[in-house]
Amino acid sequence: MIYPIIGLGHPTLRKIAQPIDKDYPELDKLIADMYETMYAADGVGLAAPQIDLNIRVVVIGFRPYDEATDTYGPESEEHTFINPEILEFVGEKEYFNEGCLSVPGIHEDVLRTEGVRVRWYDEKWQLHEEELHGMLARVAQHEIDHLEGKVFTDRLSALRKTMIKRKISDVVAGRFRTSYRMKMNKK
Ligand code: ZN
């Protein structure tokens, strides 16, 4: 099932998401639906708050890029994070151009560390504690921000925020088009 994605301005995107336990109802179905929703919208990551669920579940999926051959792998590499926690930011900070399914039409360079050490449960409730790097570290940081009620535009400089103020208010007002279904905040 494909969920509608909520947009900037919806209050759920600003809440701290709650951890879940193994008794969470139909978790396998929810995770499968989150992947389906993410791929249908051409995203590389989706956090449960983006489908209006205030819980700490994230899915990530993208075809790995091979710098040596300048090609993308045939299969999407998938990672499910349940109750993820960032333990440490690792390496140098660098800029990378980010977008977000909840903030359509806006792409901005965001400064984050290259690596990050994360502890999480996977969909089989196996505990992981790993240092992530590259694209996975980037997407994980973006998605875990969603669980803290943050979106990537919060991380821009004051100047940059001022420059895109108009675009942000267009998103909040629902003045945009997407190829996927969105649910906006009802005033
Ligand atoms: Zn996002």
XYZ file of C-alpha atoms and ligand atoms in Angstrom:
188
model
C 0.000 0.000 0.000
C 1.286 3.421 -0.935
C 0.845 6.062 1.758
C 0.399 9.748 1.012
C 3.443 11.729 2.141
C 2.932 14.677 4.433
C 4.476 18.013 3.563
C 6.367 20.695 5.438
C 3.878 22.586 7.603
C 2.219 19.395 8.853
C 2.675 19.160 12.648
C 3.746 15.477 12.647
C 6.993 16.449 10.878
C 7.877 18.570 13.914
C 7.270 15.975 16.634
C 9.837 13.775 18.344
C 9.005 10.260 17.123
C 8.496 7.509 19.695
C 10.439 4.227 19.910
C 8.500 1.040 19.184
C 8.788 -2.505 20.531
C 8.346 -5.947 18.993
C 4.612 -5.861 19.671
C 4.010 -3.011 17.274
C 1.046 -4.215 15.165
C 1.763 -5.427 11.617
C 5.282 -4.042 11.561
C 6.350 -6.222 8.584
C 3.464 -4.867 6.539
C 4.265 -1.299 7.558
C 7.928 -1.663 6.546
C 6.982 -3.201 3.182
C 4.527 -0.354 2.621
C 7.175 2.214 3.513
C 9.551 0.784 0.880
C 6.733 0.745 -1.655
C 5.840 4.362 -0.836
C 9.478 5.471 -1.057
C 10.159 3.792 -4.412
C 6.871 5.020 -5.889
C 7.978 8.576 -5.093
C 11.551 7.987 -6.378
C 12.990 8.605 -2.916
C 16.108 7.074 -1.377
C 14.874 7.252 2.203
C 11.630 7.571 4.113
C 10.980 8.113 7.824
C 7.674 7.062 9.411
C 6.766 10.657 10.413
C 6.624 11.445 6.675
C 3.609 9.136 6.408
C 2.104 10.717 9.510
C 3.212 7.993 11.935
C 4.983 9.299 14.994
C 7.331 6.307 15.424
C 11.061 5.670 15.038
C 11.167 3.635 11.823
C 13.242 4.525 8.755
C 13.720 2.784 5.408
C 16.577 3.531 3.031
C 17.083 2.121 -0.449
C 19.313 3.159 -3.321
C 21.458 1.610 -6.022
C 25.077 1.852 -4.892
C 27.318 4.089 -6.972
C 30.690 2.731 -8.063
C 33.124 5.585 -8.540
C 35.685 3.455 -10.405
C 33.282 2.533 -13.202
C 30.919 5.529 -12.820
C 27.920 3.201 -12.770
C 25.116 2.272 -10.390
C 24.620 -1.305 -9.192
C 21.622 -3.188 -10.590
C 20.024 -3.893 -7.212
C 18.829 -1.421 -4.627
C 20.685 -1.739 -1.323
C 18.093 -1.658 1.462
C 18.420 -0.767 5.130
C 15.657 -0.717 7.707
C 16.374 1.201 10.899
C 14.147 0.678 13.922
C 14.784 2.927 16.949
C 18.061 4.216 15.460
C 20.394 6.296 17.603
C 23.351 8.311 16.389
C 26.263 7.494 18.710
C 28.969 9.551 17.054
C 29.589 11.792 14.078
C 32.689 10.627 12.222
C 35.073 12.345 9.816
C 35.059 15.675 8.062
C 32.002 17.766 7.407
C 31.093 18.098 3.754
C 28.345 19.582 1.616
C 25.979 17.382 -0.370
C 22.897 18.387 -2.321
C 19.785 17.111 -0.538
C 16.098 17.069 -1.239
C 13.167 15.627 0.671
C 9.862 14.063 -0.381
C 8.162 16.257 2.242
C 9.759 19.437 0.836
C 9.107 19.154 -2.904
C 10.955 21.390 -5.337
C 13.740 22.425 -2.971
C 17.286 21.106 -3.252
C 20.055 22.599 -1.156
C 23.621 21.785 -0.151
C 23.650 20.577 3.448
C 26.709 20.280 5.679
C 27.032 16.945 7.506
C 29.847 14.627 8.570
C 30.987 12.053 6.033
C 30.463 9.209 8.504
C 28.269 8.393 11.447
C 28.163 5.624 14.039
C 24.623 4.340 14.537
C 22.920 1.760 16.725
C 19.633 0.330 15.461
C 17.430 -2.726 15.200
C 16.763 -4.192 11.787
C 13.417 -5.637 10.652
C 14.309 -8.982 12.322
C 15.045 -7.164 15.609
C 18.772 -7.847 15.315
C 20.761 -5.121 17.049
C 23.427 -3.386 14.955
C 26.100 -0.921 15.916
C 28.041 0.193 12.867
C 29.969 3.047 11.388
C 28.273 4.143 8.185
C 29.953 6.096 5.410
C 29.211 7.780 2.118
C 25.691 7.849 0.723
C 24.293 5.604 3.466
C 25.676 7.879 6.200
C 24.223 10.902 4.426
C 20.733 9.450 3.997
C 20.746 7.976 7.522
C 21.511 11.407 9.017
C 18.750 13.038 6.966
C 16.190 10.382 7.952
C 17.151 10.251 11.641
C 16.705 14.038 11.693
C 13.058 13.399 10.735
C 12.659 11.320 13.916
C 13.804 14.375 15.885
C 11.280 16.646 14.181
C 13.905 18.217 11.903
C 13.975 18.699 8.143
C 17.057 19.396 6.032
C 16.195 23.050 5.445
C 16.583 23.638 9.212
C 20.301 22.953 8.743
C 20.887 25.719 6.192
C 22.680 28.953 7.043
C 20.554 31.937 8.104
C 21.395 33.614 4.785
C 20.370 30.606 2.736
C 17.151 30.252 4.747
C 16.300 33.864 3.984
C 17.008 33.314 0.290
C 14.614 30.360 0.025
C 11.931 31.783 2.325
C 9.529 32.281 -0.562
C 10.014 28.732 -1.848
C 9.445 27.355 1.667
C 6.202 29.266 2.060
C 5.057 27.921 -1.330
C 5.620 24.377 -0.072
C 3.799 25.045 3.208
C 0.892 26.575 1.257
C 0.751 23.553 -1.055
C 1.829 25.527 -4.145
C 3.768 22.758 -5.910
C 3.269 19.701 -8.066
C 4.517 16.203 -7.337
C 4.247 12.910 -9.185
C 3.288 11.262 -5.861
C 0.345 11.808 -3.551
C 0.758 14.215 -0.671
C -1.320 15.068 2.352
C -1.044 18.645 3.510
C -1.844 20.195 6.843
C -5.503 21.135 7.009
C -5.953 24.586 8.421
Zn 13.331 13.996 4.201
